XYZ file of C-alpha atoms in Angstrom:
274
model
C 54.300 97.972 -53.347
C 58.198 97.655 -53.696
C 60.225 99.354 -56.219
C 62.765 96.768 -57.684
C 63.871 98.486 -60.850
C 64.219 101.899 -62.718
C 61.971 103.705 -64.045
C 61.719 102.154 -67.321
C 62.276 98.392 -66.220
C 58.786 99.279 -63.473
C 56.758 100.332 -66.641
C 57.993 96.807 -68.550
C 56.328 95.134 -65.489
C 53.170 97.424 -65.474
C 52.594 95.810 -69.318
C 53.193 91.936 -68.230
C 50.831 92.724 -65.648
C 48.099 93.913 -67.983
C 49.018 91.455 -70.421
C 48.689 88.738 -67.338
C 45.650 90.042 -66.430
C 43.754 90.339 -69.844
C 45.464 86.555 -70.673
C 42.392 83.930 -70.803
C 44.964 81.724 -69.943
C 46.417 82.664 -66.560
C 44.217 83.593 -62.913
C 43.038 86.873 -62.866
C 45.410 88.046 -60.436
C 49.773 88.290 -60.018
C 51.530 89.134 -57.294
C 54.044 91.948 -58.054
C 56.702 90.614 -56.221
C 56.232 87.611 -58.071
C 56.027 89.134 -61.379
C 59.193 90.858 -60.930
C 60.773 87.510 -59.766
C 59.807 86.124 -62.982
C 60.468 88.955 -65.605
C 63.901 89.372 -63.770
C 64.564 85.246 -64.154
C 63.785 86.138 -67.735
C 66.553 88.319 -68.162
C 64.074 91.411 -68.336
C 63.511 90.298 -71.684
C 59.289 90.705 -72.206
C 58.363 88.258 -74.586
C 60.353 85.195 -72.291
C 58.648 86.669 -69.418
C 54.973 85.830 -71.045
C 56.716 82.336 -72.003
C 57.950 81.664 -68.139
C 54.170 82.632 -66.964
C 52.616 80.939 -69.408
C 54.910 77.645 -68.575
C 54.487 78.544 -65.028
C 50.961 78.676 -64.735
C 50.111 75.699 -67.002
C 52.449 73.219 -64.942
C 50.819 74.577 -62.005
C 47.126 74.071 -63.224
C 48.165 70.523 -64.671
C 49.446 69.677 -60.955
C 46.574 70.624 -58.705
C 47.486 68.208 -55.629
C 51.087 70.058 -55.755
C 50.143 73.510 -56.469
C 46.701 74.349 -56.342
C 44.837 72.307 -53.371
C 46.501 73.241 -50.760
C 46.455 74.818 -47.108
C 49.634 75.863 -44.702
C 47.093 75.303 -41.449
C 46.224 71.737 -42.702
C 47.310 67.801 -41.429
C 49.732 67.316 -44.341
C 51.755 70.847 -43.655
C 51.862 69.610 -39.663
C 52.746 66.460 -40.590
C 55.833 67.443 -42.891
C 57.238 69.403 -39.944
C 57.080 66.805 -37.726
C 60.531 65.045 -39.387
C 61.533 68.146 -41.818
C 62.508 71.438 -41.239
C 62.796 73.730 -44.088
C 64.957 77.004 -43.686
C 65.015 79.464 -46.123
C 68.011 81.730 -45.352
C 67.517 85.981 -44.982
C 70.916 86.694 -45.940
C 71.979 86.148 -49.111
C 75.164 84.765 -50.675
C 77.735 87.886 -51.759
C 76.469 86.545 -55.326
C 72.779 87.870 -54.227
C 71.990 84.408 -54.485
C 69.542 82.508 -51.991
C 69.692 79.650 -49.828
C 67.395 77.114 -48.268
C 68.488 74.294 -46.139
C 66.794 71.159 -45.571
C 67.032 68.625 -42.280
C 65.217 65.222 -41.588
C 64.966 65.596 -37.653
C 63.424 62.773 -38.090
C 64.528 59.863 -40.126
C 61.025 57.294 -39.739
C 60.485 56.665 -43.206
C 57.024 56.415 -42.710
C 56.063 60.515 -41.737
C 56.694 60.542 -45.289
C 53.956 61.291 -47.567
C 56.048 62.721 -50.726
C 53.198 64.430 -52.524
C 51.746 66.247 -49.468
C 55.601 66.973 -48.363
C 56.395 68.595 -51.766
C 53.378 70.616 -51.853
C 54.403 72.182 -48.616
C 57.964 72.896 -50.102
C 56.198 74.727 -52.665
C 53.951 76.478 -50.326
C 57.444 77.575 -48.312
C 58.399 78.537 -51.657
C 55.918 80.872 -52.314
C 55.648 82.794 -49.357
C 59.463 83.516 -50.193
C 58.949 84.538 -53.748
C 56.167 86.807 -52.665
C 58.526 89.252 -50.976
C 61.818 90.843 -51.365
C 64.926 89.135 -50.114
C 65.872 92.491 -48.692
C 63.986 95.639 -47.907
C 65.928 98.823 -48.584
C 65.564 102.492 -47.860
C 62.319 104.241 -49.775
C 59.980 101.163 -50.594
C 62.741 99.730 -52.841
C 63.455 96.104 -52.545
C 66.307 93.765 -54.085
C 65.677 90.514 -55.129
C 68.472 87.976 -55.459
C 69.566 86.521 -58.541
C 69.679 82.910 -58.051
C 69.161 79.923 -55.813
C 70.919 77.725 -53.893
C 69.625 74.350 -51.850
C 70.988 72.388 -49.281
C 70.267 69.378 -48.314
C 71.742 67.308 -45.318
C 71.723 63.918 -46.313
C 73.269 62.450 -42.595
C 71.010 59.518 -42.082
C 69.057 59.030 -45.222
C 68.908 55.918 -46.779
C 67.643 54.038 -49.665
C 64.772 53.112 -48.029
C 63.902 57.116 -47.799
C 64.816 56.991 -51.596
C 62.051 54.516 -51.753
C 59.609 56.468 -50.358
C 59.538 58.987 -53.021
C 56.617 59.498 -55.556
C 58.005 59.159 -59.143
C 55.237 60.934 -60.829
C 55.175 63.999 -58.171
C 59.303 63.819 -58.449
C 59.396 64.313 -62.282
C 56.792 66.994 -61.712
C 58.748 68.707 -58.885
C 62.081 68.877 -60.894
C 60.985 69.633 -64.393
C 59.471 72.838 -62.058
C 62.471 73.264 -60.369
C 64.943 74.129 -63.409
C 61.696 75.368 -66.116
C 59.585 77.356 -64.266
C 61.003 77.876 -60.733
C 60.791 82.152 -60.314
C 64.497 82.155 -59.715
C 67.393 80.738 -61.536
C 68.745 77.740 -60.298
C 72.823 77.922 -59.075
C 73.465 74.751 -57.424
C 72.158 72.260 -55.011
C 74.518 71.227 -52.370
C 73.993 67.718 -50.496
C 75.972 67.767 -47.460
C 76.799 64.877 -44.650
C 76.791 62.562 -47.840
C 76.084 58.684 -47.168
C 79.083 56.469 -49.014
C 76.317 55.216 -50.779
C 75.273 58.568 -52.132
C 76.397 57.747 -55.981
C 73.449 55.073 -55.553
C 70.743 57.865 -54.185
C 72.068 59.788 -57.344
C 71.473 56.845 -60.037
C 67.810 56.626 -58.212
C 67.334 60.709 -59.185
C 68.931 61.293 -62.033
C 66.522 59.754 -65.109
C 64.016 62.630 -63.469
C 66.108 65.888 -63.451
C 67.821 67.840 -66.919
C 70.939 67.420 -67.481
C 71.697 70.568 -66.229
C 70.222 70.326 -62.973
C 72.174 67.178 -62.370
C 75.624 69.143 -62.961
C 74.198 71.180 -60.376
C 74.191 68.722 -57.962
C 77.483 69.153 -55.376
C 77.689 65.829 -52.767
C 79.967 66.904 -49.756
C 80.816 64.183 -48.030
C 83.926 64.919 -45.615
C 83.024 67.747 -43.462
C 81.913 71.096 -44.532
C 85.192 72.909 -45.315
C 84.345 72.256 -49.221
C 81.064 73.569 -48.577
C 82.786 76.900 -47.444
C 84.359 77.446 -50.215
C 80.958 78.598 -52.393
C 78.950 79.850 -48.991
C 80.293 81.690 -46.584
C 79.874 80.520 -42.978
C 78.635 82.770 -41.251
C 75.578 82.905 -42.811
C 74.874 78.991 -42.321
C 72.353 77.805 -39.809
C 74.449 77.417 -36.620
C 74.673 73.456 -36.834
C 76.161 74.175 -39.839
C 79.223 76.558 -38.338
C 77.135 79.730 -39.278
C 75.747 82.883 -36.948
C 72.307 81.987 -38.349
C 69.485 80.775 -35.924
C 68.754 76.938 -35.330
C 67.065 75.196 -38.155
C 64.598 74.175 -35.679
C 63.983 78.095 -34.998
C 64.602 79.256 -38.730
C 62.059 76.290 -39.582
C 59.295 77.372 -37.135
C 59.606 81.216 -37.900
C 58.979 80.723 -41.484
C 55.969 78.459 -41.132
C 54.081 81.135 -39.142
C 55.159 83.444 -42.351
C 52.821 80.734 -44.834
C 50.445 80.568 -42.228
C 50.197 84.612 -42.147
C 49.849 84.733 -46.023
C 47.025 81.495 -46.035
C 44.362 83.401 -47.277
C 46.734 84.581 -50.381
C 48.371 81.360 -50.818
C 44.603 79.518 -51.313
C 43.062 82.692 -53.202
C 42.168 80.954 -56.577
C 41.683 84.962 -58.243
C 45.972 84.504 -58.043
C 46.515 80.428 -58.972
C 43.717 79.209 -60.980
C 42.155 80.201 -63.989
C 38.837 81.787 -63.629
C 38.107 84.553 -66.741
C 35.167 83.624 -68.880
């Protein structure tokens, strides 16, 4: 078990967890990691912590084909990385802030099956948020303090646009900004389309208002993008000293596919007390 806190702030997080555990309301089971993830988006404030779970949890349970049925080794996860790679970054920003980047390899509109696609992201998700972003000296781990996307929008389209599911879109944002177990910093589209204010109009009756202010479009080069992240931590097609997204992509799916049996353990996602 990681230590990501004094003394104090690790016996706050030994009451959520009984609290979590003796809640009717919420699995049987929490991840520590995850628990810290969440009391730490809270502020370390106790009482908002039990709100985030509770909100967590519930959106989850409402949203089974997102968050619930699900399996990393399955025909929808293979078939997402056969036109997506997603790249969650190990180093973080000097803001301890997190980054995942996001590339269409390939652009076929019709490998898309949005649903099925987003459930994976969240999958990807959780096999992040279920360890530290670094490990340090002692069993003590840091976790970052925000999150940053990127997403490179060379060759998407409308027709892409179209392919979305507005249901499992409202769904996917509303979790995003609410209940995501980090704090949402910005979301950076890069290799923008001239077209991209129309993409935008598409999205934006589905997100807050404050995740739409967090959306940065990029759409000569990446020199503006270097000004909030530095480069060297980038994928390399992206100027950086990181791996391939092809490679980062790959090395992350055999992390989900390590961590099935946890990820589809209903004693840590569904309810089950009597």
């Amino acid at each position: 078990m990681f230590i990501y806190g004094n003394a104090e702030e690790e016996k706050a997080v030994d009451g959520l967890q009984q609290w979590f555990e003796e809640n009717k309301k919420l699995p049987n089971k929490i991840d520590r990691t995850l628990l810290w993830r969440l009391y730490q988006r809270s502020s370390k404030d106790i009482e908002e912590t039990k709100k985030l779970l509770e909100l967590y949890y519930t959106l989850r349970l409402k949203n089974p084909k997102i968050f619930i049925k699900r399996d990393p080794s399955d025909v929808d996860t293979d078939n997402m990385y056969k036109y997506l790679h997603i790249a969650p970054l190990s180093q973080l920003t000097p803001e301890s802030y997190h980054i995942t980047c996001i590339h269409f390899h390939n652009l076929d509109t019709k490998m898309i099956h949005f649903t099925e696609d987003i459930k994976t992201y969240v999958m990807i998700g959780d096999c992040h948020f279920l360890q530290p972003d670094v490990i340090l000296e002692n069993n003590n781990g840091q976790l970052s303090k925000g999150e940053i996307i990127i997403i490179d929008m060379e060759g998407i389209t409308m027709k892409h646009v179209a392919a979305l599911s507005m249901g499992t879109l409202s769904v996917f944002f509303k979790y995003l900004y609410q209940a995501y177990p980090n704090r949402m910093q910005a979301v950076h589209m890069i290799n923008c389309p001239s077209y991209i204010n129309k993409i935008l109009g598409f999205l934006r009756p589905f997100m807050s208002k404050e995740l739409y202010e967090m959306i940065k479009c990029h759409t000569n080069g990446l020199e503006s993008l270097y000004e909030s992240i530095p480069r060297e931590i980038l994928p390399k097609e992206y100027g950086g000293n990181a791996a391939t997204m092809a490679e980062l992509s790959s090395e992350f799916r055999n992390k989900i596919l390590e961590i099935k049996s946890l990820l589809m353990d209903p004693e840590y996602w569904t309810v089950q007390k009597s």
